[in-house]
Short mmCIF file of C-alpha atoms in Angstrom, two decimals:
data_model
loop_
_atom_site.label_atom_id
_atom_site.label_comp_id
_atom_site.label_asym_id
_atom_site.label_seq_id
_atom_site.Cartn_x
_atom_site.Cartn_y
_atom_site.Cartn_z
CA UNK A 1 25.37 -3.49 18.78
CA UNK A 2 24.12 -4.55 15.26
CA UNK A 3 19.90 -4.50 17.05
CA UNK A 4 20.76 -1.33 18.48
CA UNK A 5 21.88 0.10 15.66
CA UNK A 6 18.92 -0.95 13.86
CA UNK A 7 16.51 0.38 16.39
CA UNK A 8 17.94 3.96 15.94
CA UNK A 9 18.08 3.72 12.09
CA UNK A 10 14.46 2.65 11.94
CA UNK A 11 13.06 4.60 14.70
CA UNK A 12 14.85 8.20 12.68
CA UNK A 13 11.74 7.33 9.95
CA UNK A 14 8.91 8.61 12.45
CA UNK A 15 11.14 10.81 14.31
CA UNK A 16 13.37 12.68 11.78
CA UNK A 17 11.68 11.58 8.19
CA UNK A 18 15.18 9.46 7.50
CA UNK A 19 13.87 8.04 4.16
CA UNK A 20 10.50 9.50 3.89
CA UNK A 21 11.32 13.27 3.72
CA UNK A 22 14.58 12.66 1.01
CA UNK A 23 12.50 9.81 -1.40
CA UNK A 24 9.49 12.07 -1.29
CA UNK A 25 11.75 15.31 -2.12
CA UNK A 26 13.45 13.38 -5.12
CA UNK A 27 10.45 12.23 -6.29
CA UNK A 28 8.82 15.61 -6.32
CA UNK A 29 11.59 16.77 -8.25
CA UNK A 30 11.74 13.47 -10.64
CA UNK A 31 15.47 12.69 -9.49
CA UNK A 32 14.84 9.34 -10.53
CA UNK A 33 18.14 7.85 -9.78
CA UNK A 34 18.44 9.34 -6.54
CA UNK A 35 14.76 8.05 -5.47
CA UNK A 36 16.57 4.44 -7.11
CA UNK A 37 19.74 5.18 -4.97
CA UNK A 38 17.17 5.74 -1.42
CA UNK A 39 15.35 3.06 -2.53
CA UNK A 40 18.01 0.39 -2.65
CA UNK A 41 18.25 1.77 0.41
CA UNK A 42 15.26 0.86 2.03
CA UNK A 43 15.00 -2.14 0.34
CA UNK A 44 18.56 -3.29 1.67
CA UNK A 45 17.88 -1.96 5.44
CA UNK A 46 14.29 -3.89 5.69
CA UNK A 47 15.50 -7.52 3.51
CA UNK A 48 18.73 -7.23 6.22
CA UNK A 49 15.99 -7.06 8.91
CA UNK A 50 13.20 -8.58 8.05
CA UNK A 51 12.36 -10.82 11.18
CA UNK A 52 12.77 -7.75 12.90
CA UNK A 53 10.12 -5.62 10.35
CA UNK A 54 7.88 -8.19 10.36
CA UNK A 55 7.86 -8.35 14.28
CA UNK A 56 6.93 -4.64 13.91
CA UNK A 57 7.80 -4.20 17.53
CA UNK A 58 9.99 -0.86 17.22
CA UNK A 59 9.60 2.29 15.66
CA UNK A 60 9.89 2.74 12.34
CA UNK A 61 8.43 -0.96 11.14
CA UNK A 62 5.52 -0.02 10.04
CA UNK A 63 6.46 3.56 8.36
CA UNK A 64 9.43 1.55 6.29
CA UNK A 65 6.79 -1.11 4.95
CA UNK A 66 4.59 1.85 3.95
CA UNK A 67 7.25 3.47 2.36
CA UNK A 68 8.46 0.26 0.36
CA UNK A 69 4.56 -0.05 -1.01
CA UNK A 70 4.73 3.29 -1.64
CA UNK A 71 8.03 2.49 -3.45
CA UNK A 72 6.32 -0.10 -5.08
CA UNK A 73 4.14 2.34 -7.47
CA UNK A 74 6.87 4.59 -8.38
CA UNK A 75 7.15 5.61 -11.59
CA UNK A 76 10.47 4.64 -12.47
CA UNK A 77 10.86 0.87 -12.56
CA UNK A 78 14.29 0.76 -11.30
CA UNK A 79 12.85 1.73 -7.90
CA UNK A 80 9.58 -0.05 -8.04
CA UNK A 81 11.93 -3.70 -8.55
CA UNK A 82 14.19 -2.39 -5.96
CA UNK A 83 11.43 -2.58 -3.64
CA UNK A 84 10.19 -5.68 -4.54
CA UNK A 85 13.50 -7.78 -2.78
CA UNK A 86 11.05 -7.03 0.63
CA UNK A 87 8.45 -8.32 -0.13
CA UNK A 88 10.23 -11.52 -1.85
CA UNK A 89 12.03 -11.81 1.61
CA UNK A 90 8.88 -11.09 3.67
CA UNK A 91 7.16 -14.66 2.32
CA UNK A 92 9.40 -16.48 3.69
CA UNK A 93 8.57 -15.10 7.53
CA UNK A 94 5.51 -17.42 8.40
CA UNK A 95 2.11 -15.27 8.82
CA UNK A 96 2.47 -16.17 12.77
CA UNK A 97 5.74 -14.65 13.43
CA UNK A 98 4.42 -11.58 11.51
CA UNK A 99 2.49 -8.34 12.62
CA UNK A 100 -0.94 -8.74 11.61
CA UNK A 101 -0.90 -5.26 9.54
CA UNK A 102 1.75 -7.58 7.60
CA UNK A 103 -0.60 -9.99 6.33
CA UNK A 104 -3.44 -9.68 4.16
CA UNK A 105 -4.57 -5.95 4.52
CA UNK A 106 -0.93 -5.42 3.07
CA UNK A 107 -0.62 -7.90 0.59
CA UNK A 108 -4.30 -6.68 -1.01
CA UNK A 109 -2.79 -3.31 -1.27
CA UNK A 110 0.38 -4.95 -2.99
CA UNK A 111 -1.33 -7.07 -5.28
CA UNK A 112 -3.27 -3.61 -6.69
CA UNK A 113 -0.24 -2.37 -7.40
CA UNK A 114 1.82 -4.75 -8.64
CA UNK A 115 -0.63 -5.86 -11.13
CA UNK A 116 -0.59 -2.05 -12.28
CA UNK A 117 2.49 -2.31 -13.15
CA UNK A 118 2.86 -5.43 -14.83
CA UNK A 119 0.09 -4.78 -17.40
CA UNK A 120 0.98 -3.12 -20.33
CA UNK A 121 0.18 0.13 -21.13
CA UNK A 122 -2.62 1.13 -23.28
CA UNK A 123 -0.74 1.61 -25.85
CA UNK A 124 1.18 -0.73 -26.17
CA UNK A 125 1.50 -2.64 -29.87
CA UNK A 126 5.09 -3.55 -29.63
CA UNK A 127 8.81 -3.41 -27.90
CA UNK A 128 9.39 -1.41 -31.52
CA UNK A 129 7.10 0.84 -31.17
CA UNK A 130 7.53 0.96 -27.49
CA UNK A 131 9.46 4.56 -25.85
CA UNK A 132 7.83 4.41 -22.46
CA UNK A 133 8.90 1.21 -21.17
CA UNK A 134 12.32 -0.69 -20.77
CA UNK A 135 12.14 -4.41 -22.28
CA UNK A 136 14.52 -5.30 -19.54
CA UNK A 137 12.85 -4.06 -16.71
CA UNK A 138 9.54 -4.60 -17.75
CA UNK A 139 10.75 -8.26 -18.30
CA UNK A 140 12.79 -8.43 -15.09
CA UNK A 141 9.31 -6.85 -12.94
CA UNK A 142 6.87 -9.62 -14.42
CA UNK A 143 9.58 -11.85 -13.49
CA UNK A 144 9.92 -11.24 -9.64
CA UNK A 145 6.13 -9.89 -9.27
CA UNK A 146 5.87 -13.60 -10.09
CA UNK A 147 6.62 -15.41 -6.90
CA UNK A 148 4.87 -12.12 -4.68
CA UNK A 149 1.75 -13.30 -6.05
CA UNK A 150 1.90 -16.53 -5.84
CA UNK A 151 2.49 -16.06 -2.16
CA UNK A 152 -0.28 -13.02 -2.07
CA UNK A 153 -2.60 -15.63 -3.45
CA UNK A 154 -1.86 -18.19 -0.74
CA UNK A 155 -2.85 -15.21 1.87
CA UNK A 156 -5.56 -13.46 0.28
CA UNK A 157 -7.47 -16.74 -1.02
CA UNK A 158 -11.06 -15.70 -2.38
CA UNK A 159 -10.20 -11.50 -2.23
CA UNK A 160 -7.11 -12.25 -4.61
CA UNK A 161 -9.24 -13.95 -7.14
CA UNK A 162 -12.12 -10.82 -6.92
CA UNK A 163 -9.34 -8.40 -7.14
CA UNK A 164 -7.55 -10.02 -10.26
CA UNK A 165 -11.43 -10.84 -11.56
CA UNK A 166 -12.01 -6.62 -10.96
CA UNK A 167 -8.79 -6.08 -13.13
CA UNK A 168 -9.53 -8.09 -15.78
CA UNK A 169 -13.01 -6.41 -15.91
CA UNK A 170 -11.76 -3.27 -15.79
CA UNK A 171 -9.45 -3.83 -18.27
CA UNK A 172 -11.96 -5.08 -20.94
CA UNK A 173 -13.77 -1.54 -20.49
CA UNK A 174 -10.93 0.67 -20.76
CA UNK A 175 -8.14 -1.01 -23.26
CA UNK A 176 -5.83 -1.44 -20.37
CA UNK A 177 -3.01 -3.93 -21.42
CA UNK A 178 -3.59 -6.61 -18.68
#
């Protein structure tokens, strides 16, 4: 019953927009806590499920990982952390037992993101000074980006250390807080 169910929740994403159409409506209209709210969401229904995302064998796989990375570079933090419990869970599922859209393509894409979001912003001088950014969540997103990378290194190899490498550069040339 609990598969079935499952199947019909994921495979409403392609179908009907179940996620997609409401988190790209609130964001649109910068309901921030309702795009948190639908993203918990998400984030709950693929963790719950993850042997069965990774397997991306049924409909709606695929469009909920795209819609957690897309999660992932949302402007309000709350919802970018709630996304990150996937990908935390999704390390754990060995690469072989994954999709291959679930390995390295993905976690490249990830890693661009998440190190985004964990540099500080240009102008940045201190938490004082500071009315963009929550200490607390900025603090609790370096935290848990933490162990994603770690495992995006261990996948990406060579590619990880260009991208980080292209950051860094890139961040010399235009102040960016990395």
């Amino acid at each position: 019953a609990r598969a079935e169910a499952v199947r019909i929740i994921l495979s409403a994403i392609p179908s009907h927009g179940f996620l997609a159409a409401p988190l790209a409506y609130c964001s649109s209209n910068e309901w921030d806590e309702a795009s948190h709210s639908l993203a918990c969401l998400a984030s709950d229904l693929a963790t719950e499920e993850v042997e069965t995302i990774a397997a991306c064998q049924i409909p709606g796989c695929a469009e909920i990982v795209e819609i957690l990375l897309r999660l992932q570079r949302h402007p309000f933090q709350p919802v970018a952390i709630s996304a990150l419990e996937f990908w935390l869970a999704l390390q754990d599922i060995p690469t072989e037992e994954r999709h291959p859209s679930l390995a390295a393509p993905l976690f490249g894409q990830l890693v661009d993101g998440l190190v985004t979001r964990v540099s500080y912003p240009p102008t940045f001088t201190n938490w004082e000074n500071e009315f963009e950014l929550d200490c607390q969540e900025f603090d609790e997103m370096r935290r848990m980006v933490a162990d994603v990378l770690v495992s995006s290194y261990f996948l990406l190899r060579c590619s990880y250390l260009e991208q980080l490498a292209n950051v860094i550069q890139s961040s010399q040339s235009d102040q960016n807080g990395w």
